Amino acid sequence: MAGAGALLRQCPLLLPQARDGTAYEGFVTAQGKDFHIRILLPVDLQLKNARIECSWHLKKILHRYQHILKQRLHSCPDLVSFMVELKTLLEIALKNTPDLHIPRPPEYYSCLVRDIEILGWNKVPYVDAGLSTVKLKAEDSCGRQHLITLKLNAKYPTEPPDCLVDFPVQFAVSWMPQNSLTDIYNQFLVALESLKEFWNAMDEIDGKTWVLEPENPTRSATTRRIAIGNNVSVNIDVDPWHPNMLPECYFLGAEHVVNPLRMKLNNNMHLWDPEISLLQNLKDLLEIDFPPRAVLEKSDFAKDCGICYAYRLDGSTPDHVCNEPRCGQPFHQACLYEWLQGLPSSRQSFNVIFGACPYCNK
């Protein structure tokens, strides 16, 4: 084991309690705070069989790092090395658990409670026990409900809270030390109205078409994969700031079905009218009616992969279709790639692989 002098330099507050070096007790220091600790070693002084006892406070801070501590006990050659590792780990843990080591002054709580009372408790659906996380709810002019989560640090209101929102764009708060929760709330309302047209367009698509992906769209999602027919769909990516402009469109399906749709989109692009809805524009340009939700079921479009016989695989859905008109079987890209790689008859050119359909062999 390394000498007592080295241990004293690393942990001057950790003192031996036995002549044979099997017990140490004292304090380990990190970020200017001392934490009580007791280390009991076996007679052979093997660290892997050591027992560590500490205060409930230190135990709570290191709770998520127990497996790392056990690894360090097994790998460190001596107690000095282990204490260096422990102090480093404790520094990391303290940075990741600020509420445990940064005391909040009384003014923080009185200021926060006053701000909430001015704003109105009816706008606060959630406050955590430590009054460090606050959720505010708001309704936009179209009746949609929205939440904003505020993570406050001990220097509030000198420093602004971190704001978490379900937006397709960044939400940046303008903040001065004299500001309050009401100022954030008002900025939140302004941001909601600025995105109203985007959410109107997406809500119409979600309500009137079969959206294959994402399965449960969030308010921040800008893409929709819309069913057009059996194994044919279009993926659109909408600009949140210009939702009534032509979005990026990518068609998925067999080439003999997809090519005419691409041609219609290119030929009719000049007909796009920003004064009418995004969905109506897509119908006009593609010269189609999207399958309505009221008549058909999602299962009419959501066909399982012809290889793994599942619809959803690691979050993805079948998006590659056999080009044989009489087949049209869909596959997951990952399943198809793995299948074709295993065929001696398939060939690859750069990142494209060619081979027979696993379903119809064409």
mmCIF file of C-alpha atoms in Angstrom:
data_model
loop_
_atom_site.group_PDB
_atom_site.id
_atom_site.type_symbol
_atom_site.label_atom_id
_atom_site.label_comp_id
_atom_site.label_asym_id
_atom_site.label_seq_id
_atom_site.Cartn_x
_atom_site.Cartn_y
_atom_site.Cartn_z
ATOM 1 C CA MET A 1 0.000 0.000 0.000
ATOM 2 C CA ALA A 2 1.192 3.521 -0.647
ATOM 3 C CA GLY A 3 2.675 5.369 2.293
ATOM 4 C CA ALA A 4 0.683 7.257 4.870
ATOM 5 C CA GLY A 5 2.296 10.494 3.680
ATOM 6 C CA ALA A 6 0.713 10.212 0.227
ATOM 7 C CA LEU A 7 -2.687 9.536 1.767
ATOM 8 C CA LEU A 8 -2.264 12.494 4.109
ATOM 9 C CA ARG A 9 -1.530 14.795 1.164
ATOM 10 C CA GLN A 10 -4.586 13.595 -0.779
ATOM 11 C CA CYS A 11 -7.005 13.392 2.168
ATOM 12 C CA PRO A 12 -5.631 15.293 5.165
ATOM 13 C CA LEU A 13 -8.907 14.765 7.066
ATOM 14 C CA LEU A 14 -8.908 10.962 6.679
ATOM 15 C CA LEU A 15 -6.987 9.449 9.612
ATOM 16 C CA PRO A 16 -5.956 5.859 10.426
ATOM 17 C CA GLN A 17 -7.899 4.264 13.276
ATOM 18 C CA ALA A 18 -5.824 1.087 13.590
ATOM 19 C CA ARG A 19 -2.064 0.384 13.634
ATOM 20 C CA ASP A 20 -2.336 -2.316 10.995
ATOM 21 C CA GLY A 21 -3.969 0.085 8.495
ATOM 22 C CA THR A 22 -7.313 -1.726 8.384
ATOM 23 C CA ALA A 23 -9.501 1.225 9.409
ATOM 24 C CA TYR A 24 -9.666 4.862 8.380
ATOM 25 C CA GLU A 25 -12.180 7.514 9.372
ATOM 26 C CA GLY A 26 -12.620 11.193 8.728
ATOM 27 C CA PHE A 27 -13.763 13.404 5.899
ATOM 28 C CA VAL A 28 -13.390 13.578 2.131
ATOM 29 C CA THR A 29 -13.537 17.103 0.680
ATOM 30 C CA ALA A 30 -15.117 18.143 -2.635
ATOM 31 C CA GLN A 31 -16.270 21.570 -3.844
ATOM 32 C CA GLY A 32 -15.444 23.072 -0.456
ATOM 33 C CA LYS A 33 -17.655 20.670 1.502
ATOM 34 C CA ASP A 34 -16.593 17.891 3.877
ATOM 35 C CA PHE A 35 -18.342 14.509 3.856
ATOM 36 C CA HIS A 36 -17.943 11.977 6.653
ATOM 37 C CA ILE A 37 -16.561 8.596 5.583
ATOM 38 C CA ARG A 38 -15.238 5.400 7.201
ATOM 39 C CA ILE A 39 -13.202 2.767 5.316
ATOM 40 C CA LEU A 40 -12.693 -0.735 6.744
ATOM 41 C CA LEU A 41 -10.105 -2.991 5.083
ATOM 42 C CA PRO A 42 -9.540 -6.738 5.602
ATOM 43 C CA VAL A 43 -6.329 -7.966 7.228
ATOM 44 C CA ASP A 44 -4.739 -8.571 3.812
ATOM 45 C CA LEU A 45 -5.584 -4.927 2.925
ATOM 46 C CA GLN A 46 -7.297 -5.950 -0.348
ATOM 47 C CA LEU A 47 -9.392 -3.038 -1.565
ATOM 48 C CA LYS A 48 -11.857 -5.291 -3.381
ATOM 49 C CA ASN A 49 -13.032 -6.617 -0.010
ATOM 50 C CA ALA A 50 -13.177 -3.207 1.687
ATOM 51 C CA ARG A 51 -16.320 -1.850 3.325
ATOM 52 C CA ILE A 52 -17.211 1.834 3.015
ATOM 53 C CA GLU A 53 -19.514 3.589 5.462
ATOM 54 C CA CYS A 54 -20.584 7.176 4.993
ATOM 55 C CA SER A 55 -23.175 9.776 5.949
ATOM 56 C CA TRP A 56 -26.659 9.573 4.458
ATOM 57 C CA HIS A 57 -25.926 12.796 2.568
ATOM 58 C CA LEU A 58 -22.875 11.330 0.818
ATOM 59 C CA LYS A 59 -24.716 8.061 0.198
ATOM 60 C CA LYS A 60 -27.530 9.969 -1.509
ATOM 61 C CA ILE A 61 -25.102 11.896 -3.719
ATOM 62 C CA LEU A 62 -23.193 8.759 -4.790
ATOM 63 C CA HIS A 63 -26.267 6.529 -5.133
ATOM 64 C CA ARG A 64 -26.213 6.551 -8.951
ATOM 65 C CA TYR A 65 -22.472 5.806 -9.001
ATOM 66 C CA GLN A 66 -22.383 2.679 -6.822
ATOM 67 C CA HIS A 67 -21.398 0.371 -9.699
ATOM 68 C CA ILE A 68 -18.492 2.677 -10.611
ATOM 69 C CA LEU A 69 -17.294 2.712 -6.994
ATOM 70 C CA LYS A 70 -17.275 -1.092 -6.933
ATOM 71 C CA GLN A 71 -15.242 -1.143 -10.154
ATOM 72 C CA ARG A 72 -12.752 1.308 -8.690
ATOM 73 C CA LEU A 73 -12.382 -0.780 -5.527
ATOM 74 C CA HIS A 74 -11.500 -3.788 -7.679
ATOM 75 C CA SER A 75 -9.134 -1.953 -10.024
ATOM 76 C CA CYS A 76 -7.257 0.548 -7.816
ATOM 77 C CA PRO A 77 -3.881 -0.771 -6.536
ATOM 78 C CA ASP A 78 -4.007 1.058 -3.168
ATOM 79 C CA LEU A 79 -6.109 3.261 -0.922
ATOM 80 C CA VAL A 80 -4.489 6.497 -2.139
ATOM 81 C CA SER A 81 -5.445 5.743 -5.738
ATOM 82 C CA PHE A 82 -8.972 4.877 -4.671
ATOM 83 C CA MET A 83 -9.385 8.113 -2.707
ATOM 84 C CA VAL A 84 -8.240 10.119 -5.746
ATOM 85 C CA GLU A 85 -10.886 8.296 -7.826
ATOM 86 C CA LEU A 86 -13.501 8.828 -5.120
ATOM 87 C CA LYS A 87 -12.861 12.578 -4.965
ATOM 88 C CA THR A 88 -13.070 12.861 -8.772
ATOM 89 C CA LEU A 89 -16.333 10.890 -8.804
ATOM 90 C CA LEU A 90 -17.719 13.009 -5.977
ATOM 91 C CA GLU A 91 -16.925 16.210 -7.884
ATOM 92 C CA ILE A 92 -18.829 14.875 -10.907
ATOM 93 C CA ALA A 93 -21.755 13.752 -8.759
ATOM 94 C CA LEU A 94 -22.007 17.145 -7.053
ATOM 95 C CA LYS A 95 -22.074 18.949 -10.399
ATOM 96 C CA ASN A 96 -24.904 16.676 -11.555
ATOM 97 C CA THR A 97 -26.928 17.148 -8.354
ATOM 98 C CA PRO A 98 -26.796 20.909 -7.749
ATOM 99 C CA ASP A 99 -29.846 20.947 -5.492
ATOM 100 C CA LEU A 100 -27.995 18.834 -2.932
ATOM 101 C CA HIS A 101 -24.977 21.074 -2.428
ATOM 102 C CA ILE A 102 -26.003 24.641 -3.288
ATOM 103 C CA PRO A 103 -28.053 26.060 -0.449
ATOM 104 C CA ARG A 104 -30.855 28.351 -1.517
ATOM 105 C CA PRO A 105 -31.206 31.535 0.496
ATOM 106 C CA PRO A 106 -34.534 32.375 2.150
ATOM 107 C CA GLU A 107 -34.937 35.224 -0.369
ATOM 108 C CA TYR A 108 -35.104 32.640 -3.178
ATOM 109 C CA TYR A 109 -38.212 30.983 -1.731
ATOM 110 C CA SER A 110 -39.971 34.217 -0.775
ATOM 111 C CA CYS A 111 -39.304 35.672 -4.248
ATOM 112 C CA LEU A 112 -40.492 32.530 -6.034
ATOM 113 C CA VAL A 113 -43.687 32.202 -3.992
ATOM 114 C CA ARG A 114 -44.440 35.890 -4.537
ATOM 115 C CA ASP A 115 -43.924 35.499 -8.297
ATOM 116 C CA ILE A 116 -46.263 32.491 -8.397
ATOM 117 C CA GLU A 117 -48.938 34.332 -6.426
ATOM 118 C CA ILE A 118 -48.753 37.292 -8.828
ATOM 119 C CA LEU A 119 -48.945 34.972 -11.834
ATOM 120 C CA GLY A 120 -51.727 32.881 -10.298
ATOM 121 C CA TRP A 121 -51.579 29.384 -8.821
ATOM 122 C CA ASN A 122 -54.195 28.278 -11.376
ATOM 123 C CA LYS A 123 -51.461 28.506 -14.038
ATOM 124 C CA VAL A 124 -49.111 26.208 -12.078
ATOM 125 C CA PRO A 125 -49.993 22.507 -12.490
ATOM 126 C CA TYR A 126 -46.761 21.283 -10.867
ATOM 127 C CA VAL A 127 -44.088 22.383 -8.378
ATOM 128 C CA ASP A 128 -41.521 19.933 -7.004
ATOM 129 C CA ALA A 129 -40.876 19.543 -3.274
ATOM 130 C CA GLY A 130 -37.661 21.574 -3.411
ATOM 131 C CA LEU A 131 -39.280 24.465 -5.336
ATOM 132 C CA SER A 132 -36.582 24.155 -8.008
ATOM 133 C CA THR A 133 -38.822 22.928 -10.861
ATOM 134 C CA VAL A 134 -42.035 24.706 -11.828
ATOM 135 C CA LYS A 135 -44.405 23.876 -14.690
ATOM 136 C CA LEU A 136 -46.723 26.523 -16.130
ATOM 137 C CA LYS A 137 -49.711 25.821 -18.379
ATOM 138 C CA ALA A 138 -51.158 28.057 -21.062
ATOM 139 C CA GLU A 139 -53.777 27.905 -23.782
ATOM 140 C CA ASP A 140 -53.266 29.387 -27.225
ATOM 141 C CA SER A 141 -56.002 31.253 -29.093
ATOM 142 C CA CYS A 142 -57.090 28.005 -30.784
ATOM 143 C CA GLY A 143 -57.688 26.255 -27.461
ATOM 144 C CA ARG A 144 -54.593 24.023 -27.478
ATOM 145 C CA GLN A 145 -53.013 23.322 -24.093
ATOM 146 C CA HIS A 146 -49.247 23.843 -23.671
ATOM 147 C CA LEU A 147 -46.719 23.401 -20.860
ATOM 148 C CA ILE A 148 -43.441 25.144 -20.093
ATOM 149 C CA THR A 149 -41.057 23.624 -17.534
ATOM 150 C CA LEU A 150 -38.804 25.981 -15.599
ATOM 151 C CA LYS A 151 -35.622 24.755 -13.903
ATOM 152 C CA LEU A 152 -34.576 27.437 -11.404
ATOM 153 C CA ASN A 153 -31.123 27.715 -9.869
ATOM 154 C CA ALA A 154 -30.254 29.192 -6.476
ATOM 155 C CA LYS A 155 -29.491 32.619 -7.980
ATOM 156 C CA TYR A 156 -33.046 33.216 -9.247
ATOM 157 C CA PRO A 157 -34.150 35.920 -10.090
ATOM 158 C CA THR A 158 -30.659 37.295 -10.760
ATOM 159 C CA GLU A 159 -30.245 34.498 -13.311
ATOM 160 C CA PRO A 160 -33.075 33.214 -15.537
ATOM 161 C CA PRO A 161 -34.403 29.663 -15.230
ATOM 162 C CA ASP A 162 -33.832 27.061 -17.927
ATOM 163 C CA CYS A 163 -37.010 26.819 -20.010
ATOM 164 C CA LEU A 164 -38.111 23.524 -21.571
ATOM 165 C CA VAL A 165 -40.911 23.662 -24.164
ATOM 166 C CA ASP A 166 -42.384 21.347 -26.796
ATOM 167 C CA PHE A 167 -41.648 23.692 -29.709
ATOM 168 C CA PRO A 168 -40.359 23.014 -33.243
ATOM 169 C CA VAL A 169 -38.093 26.070 -32.867
ATOM 170 C CA GLN A 170 -35.828 27.390 -30.153
ATOM 171 C CA PHE A 171 -37.482 29.326 -27.352
ATOM 172 C CA ALA A 172 -35.098 32.005 -26.039
ATOM 173 C CA VAL A 173 -36.154 34.033 -23.005
ATOM 174 C CA SER A 174 -35.298 37.704 -22.719
ATOM 175 C CA TRP A 175 -34.391 38.238 -19.070
ATOM 176 C CA MET A 176 -33.382 41.017 -16.695
ATOM 177 C CA PRO A 177 -32.678 40.573 -12.943
ATOM 178 C CA GLN A 178 -35.879 42.444 -12.117
ATOM 179 C CA ASN A 179 -38.015 40.089 -14.247
ATOM 180 C CA SER A 180 -40.371 37.453 -12.850
ATOM 181 C CA LEU A 181 -42.322 34.344 -13.835
ATOM 182 C CA THR A 182 -44.995 36.608 -15.306
ATOM 183 C CA ASP A 183 -42.478 37.928 -17.859
ATOM 184 C CA ILE A 184 -41.572 34.388 -18.914
ATOM 185 C CA TYR A 185 -45.251 33.451 -19.112
ATOM 186 C CA ASN A 186 -46.039 36.447 -21.345
ATOM 187 C CA GLN A 187 -43.132 35.605 -23.663
ATOM 188 C CA PHE A 188 -44.420 32.018 -23.752
ATOM 189 C CA LEU A 189 -47.857 33.254 -24.868
ATOM 190 C CA VAL A 190 -46.325 35.371 -27.638
ATOM 191 C CA ALA A 191 -44.321 32.362 -28.863
ATOM 192 C CA LEU A 192 -47.480 30.206 -28.876
ATOM 193 C CA GLU A 193 -49.258 32.676 -31.149
ATOM 194 C CA SER A 194 -46.277 32.856 -33.499
ATOM 195 C CA LEU A 195 -46.533 29.086 -34.041
ATOM 196 C CA LYS A 196 -50.325 28.965 -34.274
ATOM 197 C CA GLU A 197 -50.462 28.588 -38.072
ATOM 198 C CA PHE A 198 -47.912 25.769 -37.993
ATOM 199 C CA TRP A 199 -49.911 23.786 -35.423
ATOM 200 C CA ASN A 200 -53.151 24.487 -37.321
ATOM 201 C CA ALA A 201 -51.624 22.927 -40.451
ATOM 202 C CA MET A 202 -50.295 19.895 -38.568
ATOM 203 C CA ASP A 203 -53.545 19.384 -36.653
ATOM 204 C CA GLU A 204 -55.501 19.338 -39.919
ATOM 205 C CA ILE A 205 -53.175 16.683 -41.327
ATOM 206 C CA ASP A 206 -53.370 14.629 -38.109
ATOM 207 C CA GLY A 207 -57.152 14.884 -38.031
ATOM 208 C CA LYS A 208 -58.012 14.254 -41.683
ATOM 209 C CA THR A 209 -55.351 11.808 -42.949
ATOM 210 C CA TRP A 210 -53.691 8.613 -41.807
ATOM 211 C CA VAL A 211 -50.305 9.611 -40.381
ATOM 212 C CA LEU A 212 -48.013 6.584 -40.332
ATOM 213 C CA GLU A 213 -45.110 8.346 -38.624
ATOM 214 C CA PRO A 214 -44.555 9.682 -36.057
ATOM 215 C CA GLU A 215 -46.988 7.432 -34.226
ATOM 216 C CA ASN A 216 -47.747 10.011 -31.525
ATOM 217 C CA PRO A 217 -46.603 13.389 -32.888
ATOM 218 C CA THR A 218 -45.363 15.943 -30.390
ATOM 219 C CA ARG A 219 -45.854 19.684 -30.848
ATOM 220 C CA SER A 220 -42.184 19.936 -31.844
ATOM 221 C CA ALA A 221 -42.446 17.394 -34.685
ATOM 222 C CA THR A 222 -42.185 19.006 -38.131
ATOM 223 C CA THR A 223 -42.468 15.822 -40.220
ATOM 224 C CA ARG A 224 -45.436 13.638 -41.128
ATOM 225 C CA ARG A 225 -45.503 10.470 -43.200
ATOM 226 C CA ILE A 226 -48.990 10.451 -44.734
ATOM 227 C CA ALA A 227 -50.613 7.360 -46.269
ATOM 228 C CA ILE A 228 -51.631 7.781 -49.922
ATOM 229 C CA GLY A 229 -52.587 4.187 -50.662
ATOM 230 C CA ASN A 230 -51.568 0.612 -50.056
ATOM 231 C CA ASN A 231 -47.772 0.725 -49.402
ATOM 232 C CA VAL A 232 -47.557 4.268 -50.815
ATOM 233 C CA SER A 233 -46.949 7.350 -48.672
ATOM 234 C CA VAL A 234 -45.418 10.794 -48.705
ATOM 235 C CA ASN A 235 -43.109 12.175 -46.052
ATOM 236 C CA ILE A 236 -43.352 15.954 -45.624
ATOM 237 C CA ASP A 237 -41.134 18.280 -43.592
ATOM 238 C CA VAL A 238 -42.895 21.560 -42.785
ATOM 239 C CA ASP A 239 -41.140 24.856 -42.054
ATOM 240 C CA PRO A 240 -42.587 26.073 -38.692
ATOM 241 C CA TRP A 241 -42.112 29.718 -39.677
ATOM 242 C CA HIS A 242 -43.697 29.280 -43.127
ATOM 243 C CA PRO A 243 -46.212 26.444 -42.731
ATOM 244 C CA ASN A 244 -48.277 27.468 -45.771
ATOM 245 C CA MET A 245 -45.334 27.197 -48.149
ATOM 246 C CA LEU A 246 -44.493 24.050 -50.132
ATOM 247 C CA PRO A 247 -42.794 21.602 -47.719
ATOM 248 C CA GLU A 248 -40.038 19.166 -48.557
ATOM 249 C CA CYS A 249 -41.708 16.025 -49.941
ATOM 250 C CA TYR A 250 -40.291 12.523 -50.195
ATOM 251 C CA PHE A 251 -42.372 9.689 -51.648
ATOM 252 C CA LEU A 252 -42.112 6.113 -50.401
ATOM 253 C CA GLY A 253 -43.387 3.151 -52.407
ATOM 254 C CA ALA A 254 -42.903 1.179 -55.591
ATOM 255 C CA GLU A 255 -41.365 3.190 -58.444
ATOM 256 C CA HIS A 256 -44.277 2.629 -60.835
ATOM 257 C CA VAL A 257 -46.591 4.280 -58.276
ATOM 258 C CA VAL A 258 -44.244 6.926 -56.916
ATOM 259 C CA ASN A 259 -42.921 8.285 -60.239
ATOM 260 C CA PRO A 260 -46.324 9.633 -61.433
ATOM 261 C CA LEU A 261 -46.765 11.385 -58.082
ATOM 262 C CA ARG A 262 -43.330 13.001 -58.381
ATOM 263 C CA MET A 263 -44.185 14.189 -61.895
ATOM 264 C CA LYS A 264 -47.474 15.712 -60.749
ATOM 265 C CA LEU A 265 -45.750 17.525 -57.903
ATOM 266 C CA ASN A 266 -43.090 18.957 -60.226
ATOM 267 C CA ASN A 267 -45.562 19.902 -62.946
ATOM 268 C CA ASN A 268 -48.084 21.523 -60.596
ATOM 269 C CA MET A 269 -45.660 23.220 -58.228
ATOM 270 C CA HIS A 270 -46.565 26.635 -59.682
ATOM 271 C CA LEU A 271 -50.163 26.128 -58.520
ATOM 272 C CA TRP A 272 -49.217 26.206 -54.823
ATOM 273 C CA ASP A 273 -51.411 28.787 -53.108
ATOM 274 C CA PRO A 274 -50.195 30.069 -49.682
ATOM 275 C CA GLU A 275 -53.699 31.424 -49.024
ATOM 276 C CA ILE A 276 -55.193 27.932 -48.653
ATOM 277 C CA SER A 277 -54.242 25.169 -46.242
ATOM 278 C CA LEU A 278 -51.192 22.961 -46.540
ATOM 279 C CA LEU A 279 -53.315 19.809 -46.830
ATOM 280 C CA GLN A 280 -55.540 21.237 -49.567
ATOM 281 C CA ASN A 281 -52.481 22.358 -51.530
ATOM 282 C CA LEU A 282 -51.013 18.848 -51.379
ATOM 283 C CA LYS A 283 -54.287 17.399 -52.653
ATOM 284 C CA ASP A 284 -54.424 19.889 -55.524
ATOM 285 C CA LEU A 285 -50.811 19.439 -56.614
ATOM 286 C CA LEU A 286 -50.844 15.634 -56.414
ATOM 287 C CA GLU A 287 -54.377 15.489 -57.852
ATOM 288 C CA ILE A 288 -55.432 12.994 -55.197
ATOM 289 C CA ASP A 289 -57.650 12.636 -52.148
ATOM 290 C CA PHE A 290 -55.803 11.274 -49.142
ATOM 291 C CA PRO A 291 -57.555 8.231 -47.627
ATOM 292 C CA PRO A 292 -59.909 9.623 -44.956
ATOM 293 C CA ARG A 293 -59.768 8.515 -41.350
ATOM 294 C CA ALA A 294 -63.540 8.164 -41.203
ATOM 295 C CA VAL A 295 -63.715 5.422 -43.843
ATOM 296 C CA LEU A 296 -60.550 3.329 -43.637
ATOM 297 C CA GLU A 297 -58.467 1.855 -40.814
ATOM 298 C CA LYS A 298 -54.771 2.442 -40.297
ATOM 299 C CA SER A 299 -54.206 -1.301 -40.818
ATOM 300 C CA ASP A 300 -55.189 -0.779 -44.469
ATOM 301 C CA PHE A 301 -51.874 1.061 -44.942
ATOM 302 C CA ALA A 302 -49.685 -0.160 -42.083
ATOM 303 C CA LYS A 303 -48.493 -3.439 -43.609
ATOM 304 C CA ASP A 304 -45.989 -5.631 -41.761
ATOM 305 C CA CYS A 305 -42.445 -6.152 -43.029
ATOM 306 C CA GLY A 306 -42.167 -9.163 -45.363
ATOM 307 C CA ILE A 307 -39.010 -10.341 -43.573
ATOM 308 C CA CYS A 308 -39.489 -9.868 -39.816
ATOM 309 C CA TYR A 309 -43.338 -9.890 -39.977
ATOM 310 C CA ALA A 310 -43.521 -6.865 -37.667
ATOM 311 C CA TYR A 311 -44.689 -3.335 -38.379
ATOM 312 C CA ARG A 312 -42.501 -1.330 -35.992
ATOM 313 C CA LEU A 313 -38.834 -2.249 -35.565
ATOM 314 C CA ASP A 314 -36.660 -0.095 -33.279
ATOM 315 C CA GLY A 315 -39.032 2.794 -33.910
ATOM 316 C CA SER A 316 -38.968 2.527 -37.720
ATOM 317 C CA THR A 317 -41.731 1.257 -40.014
ATOM 318 C CA PRO A 318 -41.484 -0.537 -43.396
ATOM 319 C CA ASP A 319 -40.403 2.120 -45.915
ATOM 320 C CA HIS A 320 -38.946 0.080 -48.813
ATOM 321 C CA VAL A 321 -41.347 -1.534 -51.292
ATOM 322 C CA CYS A 322 -40.808 -4.149 -53.992
ATOM 323 C CA ASN A 323 -41.041 -2.497 -57.428
ATOM 324 C CA GLU A 324 -42.829 -5.475 -58.983
ATOM 325 C CA PRO A 325 -46.414 -4.173 -59.593
ATOM 326 C CA ARG A 326 -47.974 -7.530 -58.680
ATOM 327 C CA CYS A 327 -46.001 -7.715 -55.414
ATOM 328 C CA GLY A 328 -45.521 -4.335 -53.701
ATOM 329 C CA GLN A 329 -44.478 -5.970 -50.406
ATOM 330 C CA PRO A 330 -42.973 -3.470 -47.912
ATOM 331 C CA PHE A 331 -39.832 -4.079 -45.856
ATOM 332 C CA HIS A 332 -37.828 -2.353 -43.139
ATOM 333 C CA GLN A 333 -34.651 -0.922 -44.597
ATOM 334 C CA ALA A 334 -32.520 -2.734 -41.984
ATOM 335 C CA CYS A 335 -34.229 -6.090 -42.644
ATOM 336 C CA LEU A 336 -33.939 -5.730 -46.412
ATOM 337 C CA TYR A 337 -30.290 -4.692 -46.299
ATOM 338 C CA GLU A 338 -29.343 -7.610 -44.061
ATOM 339 C CA TRP A 339 -31.317 -10.055 -46.233
ATOM 340 C CA LEU A 340 -29.782 -8.868 -49.506
ATOM 341 C CA GLN A 341 -26.260 -8.871 -48.047
ATOM 342 C CA GLY A 342 -26.663 -12.555 -47.307
ATOM 343 C CA LEU A 343 -27.652 -13.453 -50.875
ATOM 344 C CA PRO A 344 -24.799 -14.625 -53.123
ATOM 345 C CA SER A 345 -26.721 -13.291 -56.146
ATOM 346 C CA SER A 346 -26.981 -9.701 -54.857
ATOM 347 C CA ARG A 347 -24.530 -6.982 -55.877
ATOM 348 C CA GLN A 348 -23.528 -3.698 -54.276
ATOM 349 C CA SER A 349 -22.550 -0.380 -55.830
ATOM 350 C CA PHE A 350 -21.275 2.129 -53.290
ATOM 351 C CA ASN A 351 -24.039 2.317 -50.665
ATOM 352 C CA VAL A 352 -26.773 0.785 -52.862
ATOM 353 C CA ILE A 353 -27.424 -2.961 -52.842
ATOM 354 C CA PHE A 354 -29.354 -4.758 -55.603
ATOM 355 C CA GLY A 355 -31.000 -8.153 -55.320
ATOM 356 C CA ALA A 356 -34.137 -10.277 -55.636
ATOM 357 C CA CYS A 357 -37.251 -9.497 -53.596
ATOM 358 C CA PRO A 358 -37.470 -11.850 -50.563
ATOM 359 C CA TYR A 359 -41.210 -12.102 -51.203
ATOM 360 C CA CYS A 360 -41.641 -12.656 -54.951
ATOM 361 C CA ASN A 361 -38.005 -13.294 -56.035
ATOM 362 C CA LYS A 362 -38.240 -10.626 -58.776
#
